[in-house]
Coordinates of C-alpha atoms and ligand atoms in Angstrom, one line a residue:
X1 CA 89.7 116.4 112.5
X2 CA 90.6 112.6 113.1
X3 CA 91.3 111.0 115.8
X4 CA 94.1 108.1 115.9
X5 CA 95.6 106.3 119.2
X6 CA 99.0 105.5 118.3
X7 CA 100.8 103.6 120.6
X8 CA 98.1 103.9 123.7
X9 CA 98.0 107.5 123.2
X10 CA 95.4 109.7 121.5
X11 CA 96.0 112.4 118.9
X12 CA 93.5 114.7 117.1
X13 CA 95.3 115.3 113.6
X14 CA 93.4 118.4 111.8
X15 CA 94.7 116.9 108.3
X16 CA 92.9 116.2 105.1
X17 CA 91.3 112.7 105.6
X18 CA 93.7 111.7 102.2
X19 CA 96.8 112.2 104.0
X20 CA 99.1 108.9 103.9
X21 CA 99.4 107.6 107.8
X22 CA 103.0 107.7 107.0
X23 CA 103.1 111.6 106.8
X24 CA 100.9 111.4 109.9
X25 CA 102.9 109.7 111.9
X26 CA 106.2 110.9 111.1
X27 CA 105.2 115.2 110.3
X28 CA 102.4 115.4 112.4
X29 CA 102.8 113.2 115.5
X30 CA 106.7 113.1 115.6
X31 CA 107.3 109.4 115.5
X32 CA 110.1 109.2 112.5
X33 CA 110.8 105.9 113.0
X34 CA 108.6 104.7 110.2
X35 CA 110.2 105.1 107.5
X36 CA 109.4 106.4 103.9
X37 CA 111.0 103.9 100.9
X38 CA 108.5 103.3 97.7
X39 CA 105.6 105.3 98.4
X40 CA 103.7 102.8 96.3
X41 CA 103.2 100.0 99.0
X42 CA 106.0 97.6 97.3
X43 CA 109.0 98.2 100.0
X44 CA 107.4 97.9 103.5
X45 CA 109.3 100.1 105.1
X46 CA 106.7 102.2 106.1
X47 CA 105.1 99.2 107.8
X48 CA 102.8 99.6 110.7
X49 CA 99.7 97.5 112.8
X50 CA 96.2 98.9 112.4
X51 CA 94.2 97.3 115.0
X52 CA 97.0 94.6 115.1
X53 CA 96.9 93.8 111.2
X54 CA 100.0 94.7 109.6
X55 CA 99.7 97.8 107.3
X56 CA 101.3 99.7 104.8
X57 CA 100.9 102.8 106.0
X58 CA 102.2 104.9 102.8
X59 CA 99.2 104.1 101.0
X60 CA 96.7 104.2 104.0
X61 CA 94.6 107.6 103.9
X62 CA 94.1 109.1 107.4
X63 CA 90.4 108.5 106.9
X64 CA 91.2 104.5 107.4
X65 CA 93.2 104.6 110.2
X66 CA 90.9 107.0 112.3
X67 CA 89.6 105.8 115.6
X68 CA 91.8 102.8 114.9
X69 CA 94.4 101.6 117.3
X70 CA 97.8 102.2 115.3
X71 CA 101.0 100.6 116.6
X72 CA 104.4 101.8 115.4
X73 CA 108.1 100.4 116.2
X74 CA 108.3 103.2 118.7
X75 CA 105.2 101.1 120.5
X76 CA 106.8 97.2 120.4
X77 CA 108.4 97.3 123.1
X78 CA 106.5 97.4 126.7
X79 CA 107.2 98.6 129.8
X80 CA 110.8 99.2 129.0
X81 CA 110.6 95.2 127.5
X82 CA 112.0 94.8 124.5
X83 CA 109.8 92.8 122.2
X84 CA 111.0 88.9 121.3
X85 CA 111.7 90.4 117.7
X86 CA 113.9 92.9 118.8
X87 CA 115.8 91.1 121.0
X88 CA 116.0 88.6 118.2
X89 CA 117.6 91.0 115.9
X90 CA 120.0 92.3 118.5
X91 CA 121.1 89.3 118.7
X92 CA 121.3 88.3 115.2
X93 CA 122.8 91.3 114.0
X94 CA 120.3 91.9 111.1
X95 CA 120.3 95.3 110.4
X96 CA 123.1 96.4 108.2
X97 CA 122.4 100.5 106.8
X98 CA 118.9 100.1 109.2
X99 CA 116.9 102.0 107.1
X100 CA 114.4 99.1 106.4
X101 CA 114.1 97.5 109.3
X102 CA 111.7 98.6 111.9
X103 CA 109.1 97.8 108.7
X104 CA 110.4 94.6 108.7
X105 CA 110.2 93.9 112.0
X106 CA 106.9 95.3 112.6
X107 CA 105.7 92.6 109.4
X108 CA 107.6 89.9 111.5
X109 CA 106.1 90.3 115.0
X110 CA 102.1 90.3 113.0
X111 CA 103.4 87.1 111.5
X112 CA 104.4 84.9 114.6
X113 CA 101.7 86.2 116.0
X114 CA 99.5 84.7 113.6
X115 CA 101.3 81.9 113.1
X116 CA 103.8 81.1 116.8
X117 CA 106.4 78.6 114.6
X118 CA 106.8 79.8 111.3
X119 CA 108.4 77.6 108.3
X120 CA 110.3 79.0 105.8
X121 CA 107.7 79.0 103.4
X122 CA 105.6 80.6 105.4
X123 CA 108.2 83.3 106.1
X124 CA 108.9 83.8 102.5
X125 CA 105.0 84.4 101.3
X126 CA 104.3 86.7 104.7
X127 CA 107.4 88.7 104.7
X128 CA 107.9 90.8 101.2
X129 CA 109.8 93.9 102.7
X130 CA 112.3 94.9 100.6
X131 CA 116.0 95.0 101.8
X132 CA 118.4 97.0 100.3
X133 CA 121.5 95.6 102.0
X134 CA 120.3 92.2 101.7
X135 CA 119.8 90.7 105.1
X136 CA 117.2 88.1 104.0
X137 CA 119.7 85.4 105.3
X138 CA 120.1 86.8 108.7
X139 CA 116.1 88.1 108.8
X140 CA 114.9 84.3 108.1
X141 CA 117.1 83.3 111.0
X142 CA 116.6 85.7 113.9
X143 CA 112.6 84.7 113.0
X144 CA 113.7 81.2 113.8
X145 CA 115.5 83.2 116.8
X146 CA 112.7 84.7 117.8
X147 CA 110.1 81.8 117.2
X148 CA 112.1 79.6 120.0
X149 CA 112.4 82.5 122.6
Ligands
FES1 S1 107.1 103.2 101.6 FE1 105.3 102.1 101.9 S2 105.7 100.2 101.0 FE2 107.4 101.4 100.5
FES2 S1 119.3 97.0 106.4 FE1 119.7 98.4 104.8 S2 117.9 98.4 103.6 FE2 117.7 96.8 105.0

């Protein structure tokens, strides 16, 4: 049995400790709005925060992320509050088909937290999600966006 907080709340998950967090979180706790795309940690859609450090979560075993505070798209925003990324991305219309963008806005909020004003450079080494549709354009600006909120 593990135990994982996931967005302030605790679950015990009677799962085998080599279970992918993203099978977790989606089959076990109900929270589908990480999203499955590689498997093999190249995509990012399955990206999530483990005690605020942004993580792939389809090749993180249940055994890592146990007693860890996870945070999932379903958490960002608080107390009704979207967060500065989302808003951004409303704004900007980034998301074309969808499917890889709460990954890609999970990786974007760890990075301007780390680092407030982001250049493009450092956009381009921090962000690798994968986008199908091809919204880098429109991703690079709504960080800008969301940088000077
Ligand atoms: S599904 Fe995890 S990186 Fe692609
Ligand atoms: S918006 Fe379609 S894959 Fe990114």
């Amino acid at each position: 049995m593990a135990n994982l907080t996931v967005n302030g709340k605790a679950h015990d998950v009677d799962a085998d400790p080599n279970t992918p967090l993203l099978w977790v979180l989606r089959e076990w706790i109900g929270m589908s709005g990480t999203k499955y795309g590689c498997g093999i940690a190249q995509c990012g859609a399955c990206t999530v925060h483990i005690d605020g450090v942004v993580t792939r979560s389809c090749v993180t075993p249940l055994s890592l992320a146990a007693g860890k505070q996870i945070t999932t798209i379903e958490g960002l925003a608080e107390n009704g509050n979207l967060h500065p990324v989302q808003k951004a991305w409303l704004e900007q219309d980034v998301p074309q088909c969808g499917y890889c963008q709460s990954g890609m806005i999970m990786a974007v909020a760890a990075l301007l937290k780390d680092k407030p004003k982001p250049s493009d450079a450092d956009i381009d080494s921090a962000i690798t999600n994968i986008c199908r549709c091809g919204t880098f354009q429109q991703v690079r600006a709504a960080i800008h966006a969301a940088a000077s909120a």
